[in-house]
mmCIF file of C-alpha atoms and ligand atoms in Angstrom:
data_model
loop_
_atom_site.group_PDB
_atom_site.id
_atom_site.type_symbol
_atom_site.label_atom_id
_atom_site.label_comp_id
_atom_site.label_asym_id
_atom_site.label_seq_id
_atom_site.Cartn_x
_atom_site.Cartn_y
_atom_site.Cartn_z
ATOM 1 C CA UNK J 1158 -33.941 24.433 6.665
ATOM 2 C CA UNK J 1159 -32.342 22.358 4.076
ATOM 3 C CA UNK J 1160 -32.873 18.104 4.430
ATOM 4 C CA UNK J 1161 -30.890 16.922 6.734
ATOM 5 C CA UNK J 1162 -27.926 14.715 6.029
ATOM 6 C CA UNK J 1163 -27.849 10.943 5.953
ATOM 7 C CA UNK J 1164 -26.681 10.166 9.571
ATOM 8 C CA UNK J 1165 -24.444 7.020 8.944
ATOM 9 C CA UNK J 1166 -26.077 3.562 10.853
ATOM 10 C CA UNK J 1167 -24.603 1.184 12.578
ATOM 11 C CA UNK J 1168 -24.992 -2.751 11.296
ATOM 12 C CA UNK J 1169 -27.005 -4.806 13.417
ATOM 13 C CA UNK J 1170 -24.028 -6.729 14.570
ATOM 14 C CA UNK J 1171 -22.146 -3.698 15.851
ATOM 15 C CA UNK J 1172 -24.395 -3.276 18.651
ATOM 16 C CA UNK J 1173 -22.958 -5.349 21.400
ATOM 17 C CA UNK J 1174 -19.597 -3.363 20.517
ATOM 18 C CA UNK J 1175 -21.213 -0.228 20.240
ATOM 19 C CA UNK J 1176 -22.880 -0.815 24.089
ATOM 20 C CA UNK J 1177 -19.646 -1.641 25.205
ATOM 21 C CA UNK J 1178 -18.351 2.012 24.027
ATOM 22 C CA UNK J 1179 -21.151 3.784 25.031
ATOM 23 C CA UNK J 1180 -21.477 2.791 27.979
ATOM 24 C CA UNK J 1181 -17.200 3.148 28.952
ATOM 25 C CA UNK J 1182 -17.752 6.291 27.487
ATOM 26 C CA UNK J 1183 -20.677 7.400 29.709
ATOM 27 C CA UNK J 1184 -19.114 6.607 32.477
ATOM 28 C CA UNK J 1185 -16.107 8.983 31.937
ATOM 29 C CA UNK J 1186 -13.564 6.489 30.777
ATOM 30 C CA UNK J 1187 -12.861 7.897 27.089
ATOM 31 C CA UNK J 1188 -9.507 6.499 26.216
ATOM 32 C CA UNK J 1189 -7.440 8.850 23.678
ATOM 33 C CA UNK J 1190 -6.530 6.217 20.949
ATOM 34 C CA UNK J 1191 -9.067 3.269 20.060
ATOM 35 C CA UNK J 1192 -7.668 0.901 17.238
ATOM 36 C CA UNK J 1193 -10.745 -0.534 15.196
ATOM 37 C CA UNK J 1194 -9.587 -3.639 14.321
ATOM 38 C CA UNK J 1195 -11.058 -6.637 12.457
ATOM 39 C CA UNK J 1196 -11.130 -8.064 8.530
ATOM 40 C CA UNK J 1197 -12.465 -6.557 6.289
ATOM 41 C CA UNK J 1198 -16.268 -5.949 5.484
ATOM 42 C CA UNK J 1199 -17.157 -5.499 8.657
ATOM 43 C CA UNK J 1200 -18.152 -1.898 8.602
ATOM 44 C CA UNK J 1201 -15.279 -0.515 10.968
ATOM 45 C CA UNK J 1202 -15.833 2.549 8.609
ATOM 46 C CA UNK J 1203 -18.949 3.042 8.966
ATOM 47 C CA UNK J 1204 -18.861 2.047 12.944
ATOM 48 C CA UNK J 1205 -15.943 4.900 13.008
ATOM 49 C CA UNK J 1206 -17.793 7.507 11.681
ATOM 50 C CA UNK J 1207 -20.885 6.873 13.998
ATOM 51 C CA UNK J 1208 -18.734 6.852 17.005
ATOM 52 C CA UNK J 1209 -16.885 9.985 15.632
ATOM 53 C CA UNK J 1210 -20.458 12.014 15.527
ATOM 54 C CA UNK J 1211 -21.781 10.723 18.913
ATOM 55 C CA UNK J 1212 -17.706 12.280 19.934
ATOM 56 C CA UNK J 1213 -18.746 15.787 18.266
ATOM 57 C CA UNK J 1214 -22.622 15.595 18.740
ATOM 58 C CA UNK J 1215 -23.657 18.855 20.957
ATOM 59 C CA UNK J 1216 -26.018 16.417 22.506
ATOM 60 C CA UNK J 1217 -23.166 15.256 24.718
ATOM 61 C CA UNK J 1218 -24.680 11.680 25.015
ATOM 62 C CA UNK J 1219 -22.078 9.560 22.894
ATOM 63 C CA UNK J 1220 -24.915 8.605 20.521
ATOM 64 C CA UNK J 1221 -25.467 11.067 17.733
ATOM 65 C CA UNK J 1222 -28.415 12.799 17.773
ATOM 66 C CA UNK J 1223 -28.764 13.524 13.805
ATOM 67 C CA UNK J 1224 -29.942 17.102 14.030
ATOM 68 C CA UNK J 1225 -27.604 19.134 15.923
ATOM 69 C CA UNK J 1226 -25.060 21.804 13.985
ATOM 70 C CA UNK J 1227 -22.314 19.298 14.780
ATOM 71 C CA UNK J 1228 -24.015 15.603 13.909
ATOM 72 C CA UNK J 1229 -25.007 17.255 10.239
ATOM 73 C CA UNK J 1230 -21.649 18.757 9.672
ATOM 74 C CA UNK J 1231 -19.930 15.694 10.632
ATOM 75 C CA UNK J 1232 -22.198 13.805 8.219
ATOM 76 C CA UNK J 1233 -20.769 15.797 5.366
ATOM 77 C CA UNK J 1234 -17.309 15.315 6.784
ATOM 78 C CA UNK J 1235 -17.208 19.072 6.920
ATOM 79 C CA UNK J 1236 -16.963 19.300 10.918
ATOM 80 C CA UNK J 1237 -14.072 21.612 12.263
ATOM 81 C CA UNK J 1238 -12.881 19.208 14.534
ATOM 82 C CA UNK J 1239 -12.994 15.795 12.905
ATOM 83 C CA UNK J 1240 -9.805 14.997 10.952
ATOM 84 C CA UNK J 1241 -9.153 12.033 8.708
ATOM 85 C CA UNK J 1242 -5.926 10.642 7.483
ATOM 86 C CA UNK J 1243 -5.708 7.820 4.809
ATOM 87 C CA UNK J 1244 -3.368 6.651 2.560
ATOM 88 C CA UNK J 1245 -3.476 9.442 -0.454
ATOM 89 C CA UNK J 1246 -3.861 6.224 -2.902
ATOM 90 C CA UNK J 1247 -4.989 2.942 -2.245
ATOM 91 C CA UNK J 1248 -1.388 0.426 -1.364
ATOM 92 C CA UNK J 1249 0.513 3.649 -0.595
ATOM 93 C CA UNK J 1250 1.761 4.542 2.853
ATOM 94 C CA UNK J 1251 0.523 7.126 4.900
ATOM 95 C CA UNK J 1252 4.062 9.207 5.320
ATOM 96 C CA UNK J 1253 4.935 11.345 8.477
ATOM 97 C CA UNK J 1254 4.575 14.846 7.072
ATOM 98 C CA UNK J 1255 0.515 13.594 7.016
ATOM 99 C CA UNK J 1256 1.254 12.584 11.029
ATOM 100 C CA UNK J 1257 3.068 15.744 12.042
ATOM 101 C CA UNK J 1258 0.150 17.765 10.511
ATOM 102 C CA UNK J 1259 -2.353 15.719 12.980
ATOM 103 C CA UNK J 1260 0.042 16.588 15.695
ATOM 104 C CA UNK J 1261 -0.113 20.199 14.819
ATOM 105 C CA UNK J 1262 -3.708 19.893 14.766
ATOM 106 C CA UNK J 1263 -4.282 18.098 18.059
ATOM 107 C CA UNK J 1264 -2.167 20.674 20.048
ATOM 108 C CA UNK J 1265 -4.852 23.430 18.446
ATOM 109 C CA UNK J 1266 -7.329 23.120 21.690
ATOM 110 C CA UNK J 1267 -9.711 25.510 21.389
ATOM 111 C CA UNK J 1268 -12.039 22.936 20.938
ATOM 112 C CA UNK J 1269 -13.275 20.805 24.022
ATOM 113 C CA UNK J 1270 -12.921 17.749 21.657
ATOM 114 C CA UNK J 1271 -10.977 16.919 18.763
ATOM 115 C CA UNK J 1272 -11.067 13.459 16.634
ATOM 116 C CA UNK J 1273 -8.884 11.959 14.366
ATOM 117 C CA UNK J 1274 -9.391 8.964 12.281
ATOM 118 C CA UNK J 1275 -6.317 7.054 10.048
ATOM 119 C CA UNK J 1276 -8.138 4.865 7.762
ATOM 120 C CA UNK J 1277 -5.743 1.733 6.662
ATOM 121 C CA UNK J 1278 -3.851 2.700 9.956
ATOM 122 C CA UNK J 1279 -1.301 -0.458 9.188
ATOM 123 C CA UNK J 1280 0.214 1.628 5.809
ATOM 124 C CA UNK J 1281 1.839 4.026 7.763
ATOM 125 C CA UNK J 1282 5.506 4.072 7.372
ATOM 126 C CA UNK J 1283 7.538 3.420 10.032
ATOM 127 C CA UNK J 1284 8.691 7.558 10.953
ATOM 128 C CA UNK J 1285 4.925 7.712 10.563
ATOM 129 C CA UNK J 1286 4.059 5.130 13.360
ATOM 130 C CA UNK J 1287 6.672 6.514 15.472
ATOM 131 C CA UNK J 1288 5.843 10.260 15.173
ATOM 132 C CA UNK J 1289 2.104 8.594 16.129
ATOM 133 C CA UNK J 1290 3.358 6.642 19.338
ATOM 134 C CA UNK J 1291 4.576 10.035 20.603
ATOM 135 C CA UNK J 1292 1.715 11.792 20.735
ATOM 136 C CA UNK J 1293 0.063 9.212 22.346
ATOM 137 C CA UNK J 1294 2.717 8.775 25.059
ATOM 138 C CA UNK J 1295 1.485 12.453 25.778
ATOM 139 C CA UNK J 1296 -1.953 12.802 24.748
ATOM 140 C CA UNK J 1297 -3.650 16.596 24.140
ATOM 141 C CA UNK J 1298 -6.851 16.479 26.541
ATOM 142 C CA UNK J 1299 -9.964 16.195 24.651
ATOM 143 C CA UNK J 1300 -8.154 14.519 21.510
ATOM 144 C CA UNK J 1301 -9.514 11.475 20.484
ATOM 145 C CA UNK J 1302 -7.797 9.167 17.710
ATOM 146 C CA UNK J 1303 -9.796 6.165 16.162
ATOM 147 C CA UNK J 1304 -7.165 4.327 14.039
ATOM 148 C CA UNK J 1305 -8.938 1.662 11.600
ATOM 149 C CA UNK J 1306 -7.050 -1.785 10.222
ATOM 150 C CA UNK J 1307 -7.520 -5.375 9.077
ATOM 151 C CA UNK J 1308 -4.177 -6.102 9.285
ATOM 152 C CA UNK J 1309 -3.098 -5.301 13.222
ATOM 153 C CA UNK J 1310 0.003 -7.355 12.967
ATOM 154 C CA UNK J 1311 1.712 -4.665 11.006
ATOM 155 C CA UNK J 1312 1.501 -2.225 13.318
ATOM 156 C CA UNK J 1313 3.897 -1.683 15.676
ATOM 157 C CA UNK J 1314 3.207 -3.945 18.794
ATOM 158 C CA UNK J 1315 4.359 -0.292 20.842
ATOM 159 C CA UNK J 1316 1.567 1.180 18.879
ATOM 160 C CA UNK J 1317 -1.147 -1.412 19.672
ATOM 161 C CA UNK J 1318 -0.684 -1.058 23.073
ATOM 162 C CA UNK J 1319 -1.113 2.270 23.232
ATOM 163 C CA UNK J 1320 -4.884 1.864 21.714
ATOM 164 C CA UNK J 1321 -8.130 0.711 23.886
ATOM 165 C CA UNK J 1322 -8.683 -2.173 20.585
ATOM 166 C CA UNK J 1323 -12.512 -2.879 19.428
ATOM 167 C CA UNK J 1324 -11.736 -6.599 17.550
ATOM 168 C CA UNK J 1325 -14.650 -6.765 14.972
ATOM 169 C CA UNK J 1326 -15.442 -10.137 14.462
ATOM 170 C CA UNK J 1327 -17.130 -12.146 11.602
ATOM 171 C CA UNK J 1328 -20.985 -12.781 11.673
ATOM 172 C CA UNK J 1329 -22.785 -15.876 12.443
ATOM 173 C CA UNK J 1330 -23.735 -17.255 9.010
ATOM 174 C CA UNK J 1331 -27.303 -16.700 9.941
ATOM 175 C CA UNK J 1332 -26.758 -13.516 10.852
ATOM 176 C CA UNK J 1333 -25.105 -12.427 7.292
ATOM 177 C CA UNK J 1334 -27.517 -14.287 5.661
ATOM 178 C CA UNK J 1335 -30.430 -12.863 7.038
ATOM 179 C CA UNK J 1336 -28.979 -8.786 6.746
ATOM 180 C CA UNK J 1337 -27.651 -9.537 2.935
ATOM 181 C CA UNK J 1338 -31.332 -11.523 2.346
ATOM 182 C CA UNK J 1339 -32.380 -7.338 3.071
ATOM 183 C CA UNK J 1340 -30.196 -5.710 0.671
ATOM 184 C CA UNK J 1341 -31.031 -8.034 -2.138
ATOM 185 C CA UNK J 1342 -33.469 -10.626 -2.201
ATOM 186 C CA UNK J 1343 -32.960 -12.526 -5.335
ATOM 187 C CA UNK J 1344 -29.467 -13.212 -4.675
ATOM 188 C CA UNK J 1345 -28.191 -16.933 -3.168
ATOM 189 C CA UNK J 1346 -25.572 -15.316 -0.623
ATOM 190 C CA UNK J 1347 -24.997 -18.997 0.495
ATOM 191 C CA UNK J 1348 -21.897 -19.292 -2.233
ATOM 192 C CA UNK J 1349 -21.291 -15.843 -1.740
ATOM 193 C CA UNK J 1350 -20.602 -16.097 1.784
ATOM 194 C CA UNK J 1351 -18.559 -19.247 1.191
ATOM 195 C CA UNK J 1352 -16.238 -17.238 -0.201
ATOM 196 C CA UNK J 1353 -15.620 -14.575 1.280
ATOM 197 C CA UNK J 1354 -16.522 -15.799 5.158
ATOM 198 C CA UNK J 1355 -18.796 -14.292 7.115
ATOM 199 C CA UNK J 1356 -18.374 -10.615 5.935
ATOM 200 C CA UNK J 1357 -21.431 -9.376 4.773
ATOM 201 C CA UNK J 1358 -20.095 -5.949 3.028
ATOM 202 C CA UNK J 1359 -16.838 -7.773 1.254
ATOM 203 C CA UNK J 1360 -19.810 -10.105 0.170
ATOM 204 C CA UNK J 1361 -21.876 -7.014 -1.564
ATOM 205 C CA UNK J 1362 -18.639 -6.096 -3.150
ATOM 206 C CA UNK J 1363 -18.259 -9.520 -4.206
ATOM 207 C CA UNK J 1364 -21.838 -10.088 -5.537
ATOM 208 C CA UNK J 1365 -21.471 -6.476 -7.299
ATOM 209 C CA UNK J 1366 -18.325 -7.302 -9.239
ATOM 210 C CA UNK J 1367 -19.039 -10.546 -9.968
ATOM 211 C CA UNK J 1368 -15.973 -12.497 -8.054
ATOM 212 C CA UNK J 1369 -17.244 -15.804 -8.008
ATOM 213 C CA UNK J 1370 -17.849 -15.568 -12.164
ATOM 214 C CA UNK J 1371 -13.873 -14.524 -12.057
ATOM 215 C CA UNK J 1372 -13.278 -16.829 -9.703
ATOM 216 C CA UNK J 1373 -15.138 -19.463 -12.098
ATOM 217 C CA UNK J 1374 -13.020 -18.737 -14.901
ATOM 218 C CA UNK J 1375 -9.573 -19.299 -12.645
ATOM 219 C CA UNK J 1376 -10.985 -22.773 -12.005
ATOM 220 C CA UNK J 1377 -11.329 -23.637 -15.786
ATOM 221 C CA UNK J 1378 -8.028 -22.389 -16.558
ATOM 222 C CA UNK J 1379 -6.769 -24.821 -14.135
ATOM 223 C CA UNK J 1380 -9.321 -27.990 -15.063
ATOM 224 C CA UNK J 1381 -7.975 -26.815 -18.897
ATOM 225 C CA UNK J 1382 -4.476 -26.902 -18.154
ATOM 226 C CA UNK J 1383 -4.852 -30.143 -16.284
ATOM 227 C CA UNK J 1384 -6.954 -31.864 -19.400
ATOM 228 C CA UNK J 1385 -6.089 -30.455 -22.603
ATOM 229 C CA UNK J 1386 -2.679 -29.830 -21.657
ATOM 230 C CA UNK J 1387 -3.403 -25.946 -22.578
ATOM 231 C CA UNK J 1388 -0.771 -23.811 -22.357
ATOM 232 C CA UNK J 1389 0.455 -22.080 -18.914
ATOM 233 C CA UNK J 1390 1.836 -19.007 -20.740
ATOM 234 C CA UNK J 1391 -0.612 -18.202 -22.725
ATOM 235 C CA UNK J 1392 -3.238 -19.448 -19.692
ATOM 236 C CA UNK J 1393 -1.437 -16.843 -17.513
ATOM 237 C CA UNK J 1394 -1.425 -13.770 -19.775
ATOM 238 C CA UNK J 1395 -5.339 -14.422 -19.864
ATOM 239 C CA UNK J 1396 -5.670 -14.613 -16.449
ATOM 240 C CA UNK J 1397 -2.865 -11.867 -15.403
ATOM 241 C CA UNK J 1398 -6.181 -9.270 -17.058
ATOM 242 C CA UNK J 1399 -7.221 -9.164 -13.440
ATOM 243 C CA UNK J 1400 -5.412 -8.596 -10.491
ATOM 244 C CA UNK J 1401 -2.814 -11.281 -10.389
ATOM 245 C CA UNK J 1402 -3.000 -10.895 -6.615
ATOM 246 C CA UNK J 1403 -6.414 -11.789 -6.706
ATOM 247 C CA UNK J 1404 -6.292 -14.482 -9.425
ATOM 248 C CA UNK J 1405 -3.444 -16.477 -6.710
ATOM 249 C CA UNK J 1406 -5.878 -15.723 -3.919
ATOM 250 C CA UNK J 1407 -8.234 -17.259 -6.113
ATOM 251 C CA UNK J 1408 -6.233 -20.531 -6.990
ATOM 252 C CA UNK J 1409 -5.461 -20.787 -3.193
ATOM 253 C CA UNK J 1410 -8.795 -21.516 -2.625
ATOM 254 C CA UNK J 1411 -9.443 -23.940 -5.204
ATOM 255 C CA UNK J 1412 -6.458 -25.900 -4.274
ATOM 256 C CA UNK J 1413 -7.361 -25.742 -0.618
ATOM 257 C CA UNK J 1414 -11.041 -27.209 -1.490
ATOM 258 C CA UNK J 1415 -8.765 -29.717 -3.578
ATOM 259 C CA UNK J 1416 -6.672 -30.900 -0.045
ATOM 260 C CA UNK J 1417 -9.865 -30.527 2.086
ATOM 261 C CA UNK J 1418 -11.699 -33.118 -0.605
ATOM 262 C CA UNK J 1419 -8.602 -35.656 -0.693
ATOM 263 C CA UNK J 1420 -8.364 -35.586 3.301
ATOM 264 C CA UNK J 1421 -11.847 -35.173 4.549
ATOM 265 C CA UNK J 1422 -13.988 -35.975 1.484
ATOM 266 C CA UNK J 1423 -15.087 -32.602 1.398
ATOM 267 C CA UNK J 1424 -16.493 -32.413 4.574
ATOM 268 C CA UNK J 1425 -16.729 -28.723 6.855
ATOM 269 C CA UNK J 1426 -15.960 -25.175 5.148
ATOM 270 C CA UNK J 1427 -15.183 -24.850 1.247
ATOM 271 C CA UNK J 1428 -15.054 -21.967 -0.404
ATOM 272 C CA UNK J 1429 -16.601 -23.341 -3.582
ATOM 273 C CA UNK J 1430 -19.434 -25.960 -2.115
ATOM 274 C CA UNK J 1431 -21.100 -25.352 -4.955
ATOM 275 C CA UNK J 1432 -18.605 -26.440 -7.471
ATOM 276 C CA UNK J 1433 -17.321 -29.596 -5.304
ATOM 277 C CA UNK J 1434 -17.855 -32.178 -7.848
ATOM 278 C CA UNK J 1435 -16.042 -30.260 -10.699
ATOM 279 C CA UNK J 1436 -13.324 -29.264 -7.950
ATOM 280 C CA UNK J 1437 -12.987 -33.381 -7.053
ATOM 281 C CA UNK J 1438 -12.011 -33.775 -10.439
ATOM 282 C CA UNK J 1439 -8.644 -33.944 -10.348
ATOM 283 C CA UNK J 1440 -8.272 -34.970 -6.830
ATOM 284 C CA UNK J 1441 -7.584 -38.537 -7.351
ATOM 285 C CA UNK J 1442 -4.409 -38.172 -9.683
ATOM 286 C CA UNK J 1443 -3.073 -35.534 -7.005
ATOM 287 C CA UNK J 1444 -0.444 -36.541 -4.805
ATOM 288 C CA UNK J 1445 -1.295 -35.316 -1.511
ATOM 289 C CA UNK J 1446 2.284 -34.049 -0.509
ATOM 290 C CA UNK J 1447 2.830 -32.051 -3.457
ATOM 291 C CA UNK J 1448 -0.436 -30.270 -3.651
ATOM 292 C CA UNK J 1449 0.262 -29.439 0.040
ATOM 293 C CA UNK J 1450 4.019 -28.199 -1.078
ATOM 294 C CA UNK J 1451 1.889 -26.177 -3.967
ATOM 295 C CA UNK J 1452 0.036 -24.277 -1.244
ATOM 296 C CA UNK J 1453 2.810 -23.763 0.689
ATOM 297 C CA UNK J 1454 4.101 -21.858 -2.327
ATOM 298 C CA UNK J 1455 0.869 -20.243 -3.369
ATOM 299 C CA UNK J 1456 1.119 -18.410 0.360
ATOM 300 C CA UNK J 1457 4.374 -17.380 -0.040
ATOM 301 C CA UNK J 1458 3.902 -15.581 -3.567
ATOM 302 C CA UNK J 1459 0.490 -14.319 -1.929
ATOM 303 C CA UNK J 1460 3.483 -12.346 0.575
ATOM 304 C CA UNK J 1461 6.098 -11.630 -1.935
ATOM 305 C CA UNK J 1462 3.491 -10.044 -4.783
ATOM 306 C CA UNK J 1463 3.437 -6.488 -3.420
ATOM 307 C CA UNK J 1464 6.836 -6.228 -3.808
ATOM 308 C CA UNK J 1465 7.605 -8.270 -6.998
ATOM 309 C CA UNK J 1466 7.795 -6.013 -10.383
ATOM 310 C CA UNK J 1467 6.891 -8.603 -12.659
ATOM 311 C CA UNK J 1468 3.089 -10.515 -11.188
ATOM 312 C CA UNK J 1469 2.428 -11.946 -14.648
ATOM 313 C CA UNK J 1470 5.547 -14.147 -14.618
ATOM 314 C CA UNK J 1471 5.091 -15.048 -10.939
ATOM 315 C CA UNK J 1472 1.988 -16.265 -12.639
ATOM 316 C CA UNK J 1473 3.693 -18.111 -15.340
ATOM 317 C CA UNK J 1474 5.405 -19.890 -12.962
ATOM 318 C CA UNK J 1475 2.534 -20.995 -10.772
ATOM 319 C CA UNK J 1476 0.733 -22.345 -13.419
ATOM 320 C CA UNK J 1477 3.543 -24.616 -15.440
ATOM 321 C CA UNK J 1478 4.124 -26.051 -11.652
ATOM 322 C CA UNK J 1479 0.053 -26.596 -11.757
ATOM 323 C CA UNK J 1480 0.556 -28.180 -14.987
ATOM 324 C CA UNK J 1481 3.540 -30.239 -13.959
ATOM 325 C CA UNK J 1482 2.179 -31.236 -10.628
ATOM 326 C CA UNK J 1483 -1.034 -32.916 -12.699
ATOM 327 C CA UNK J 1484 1.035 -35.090 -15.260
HETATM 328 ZN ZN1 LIG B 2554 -26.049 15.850 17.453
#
C-alpha cells in the first residue's frame, strides 16, 4: 500500500471545542449547518477539515481514524462526498450558480452522508445567501454544511440562525507563545503577537512575510513626514508598493499606540511595545482631539477601501492630514 496521507491535526486549543462536537455528535444530535466562526488564524480550516473526515470516516466514531478508504481520500480532498465552495479568487463573491450546484448535489442521496464546506462563507452574494437559507429551511437527511468566516456580521442574521455556531476564540498569550515557541524557536513571538493578537497562525504568516519590518517602515514614513517635513505624495507612492489596505491598517495602529501613550502613558496592550519610545515621539506636540478625529477617519477609509478605485490617493490624503495634524 502506498504511505498514507497526512491526516490534518487539530491545534491544541481546539480541543475543548472539538469535545464539545464530539461529544453532541455522539449522542445523535448532528445539526445540518455549523457556522465556524472566529478571526482569523485560528485554524477554523484546518478544525473544518478534521471534523469533515471524522463526518466521512467509515469508522463511524466522529474522530477520524486516518486509515480507512474514506479518512485517506478525504485527506487528498478527493472524497465523493465532501464538497467545498470558496470564493473562485480571493475578495470575490461566491455567486449563486456555485450555491445551486451544492443544492443539486445535496439532493443526490445515495450517500448516507454528504458534507459541504463554504470557505469565506461571508463573500457570498446576497441570491447566494438566500438560495443557501433555503436549503437549510429544508435540509436533505444526512447533509451536513460547515460554513467558515471571520467576519459573521455580514452574513445574513436569517442565515446565522440557521447554523449550530462554533465561536473560535483567541489564545491565552501563554498559550500562543508556548505552541509558536514549537514551530520556531529562535523567533521573539512576544512583538509578533503584539501585533497581530493572540492568533498564532496570522502570527506565522506575519513572522514569514516580514509584517512588522513593513510595518517598521510605515512608522518612519510617518516620524519623516512629521520631522523633515518630507513629502506626503511622494511618501505615499512609496508606501502605496504594498497593500494600501494594509499600510492604513498599519498607521491605525501606530496612531492608536500614539492615543494609548498620551492617555495612559502607555500602559496595557500596544501593538508596537517594542517601539514605544520612538512611537512617544511625537506624542507631546499632538493634540489629543485631533489625533482621536484622525482615527476616526483612518476607520472609516479602512471601510470605504474595498470599494474605492483609486487607494493610492486615499493615501495621499491620509498622509498630508498626518503632516498637517503635526505642524
Ligand atoms: Zn477513517
Amino acid at each position: 500500500m502506498s504511505s498514507l496521507p497526512d491526516i490534518p491535526e487539530l491545534l491544541p486549543w481546539h480541543a475543548p471545542l472539538w469535545r464539545q462536537w464530539l461529544k453532541q455528535h455522539q449522542a445523535g444530535r448532528t445539526p445540518h449547518a455549523l457556522l465556524l466562526s472566529g478571526p482569523k488564524g485560528l485554524g477554523k480550516q484546518r478544525f473544518a477539515d478534521y471534523l469533515c473526515q471524522g463526518l466521512v470516516c467509515q469508522q463511524n466514531t466522529g474522530e477520524p481514524c486516518g486509515v480507512c478508504q474514506a479518512c485517506r481520500l478525504a485527506a487528498v480532498d478527493n472524497h465523493p462526498d465532501v464538497s467545498r465552495i470558496q470564493p473562485a479568487e480571493a475578495g470575490k463573491m461566491i455567486k449563486v450558480e456555485a450555491i445551486r450546484q451544492l443544492i443539486h448535489c445535496s439532493g443526490l442521496t445515495a450517500s448516507t452522508r454528504r458534507v459541504f464546506v463554504l470557505q469565506s462563507a461571508e463573500a457570498m452574494n446576497a441570491s447566494a445567501a438566500n438560495a443557501l437559507l433555503k436549503t437549510l429551511e429544508e435540509p436533505a437527511p444526512g447533509v451536513v454544511m460547515i460554513l467558515i468566516t471571520a467576519a459573521p456580521q455580514w452574513l445574513p442574521a436569517t442565515l446565522r440562525s440557521r447554523c449550530q455556531v462554533l465561536p473560535f476564540r483567541p489564545v491565552a498569550q501563554d498559550q500562543a507563545q508556548h505552541w509558536l515557541r514549537g514551530q520556531q524557536a529562535d523567533v521573539d513571538w512576544s512583538d509578533i503577537l503584539a501585533f497581530t493578537g493572540a492568533q498564532p497562525l496570522l502570527a506565522l504568516q506575519a513572522h514569514a512575510e516580514g509584517w512588522l519590518d513593513a510595518a517598521r517602515q510605515t512608522l518612519q514614513c510617518l516620524m519623516d513626514l512629521r520631522r523633515q517635513g518630507a513629502n506626503p505624495v511622494q511618501a505615499a507612492k512609496v508606501l502605496s508598493e504594498r497593500s494600501v489596505l494594509t499600510v492604513i491598517h498599519e498607521i491605525h495602529c501606530i496612531c492608536s499606540d500614539m492615543a494609548h501613550i498620551l492617555v495612559a502613558d502607555g500602559q496595557g496592550r500596544l501593538f508596537f511595545p517594542s517601539w514605544k519610545d520612538l512611537v512617544a515621539q511625537p506624542v507631546k506636540q499632538l493634540d489629543m482631539k485631533a489625533l482621536l478625529s484622525y482615527i476616526d477617519q483612518l476607520n472609516d477609509l479602512r471601510r470605504q477601501l474595498p470599494r474605492n478605485p483609486n487607494p493610492t490617493m486615499l493615501l495621499e490624503k491620509l498622509l498630508i492630514d498626518w503632516f498637517r495634524l503635526n505642524r
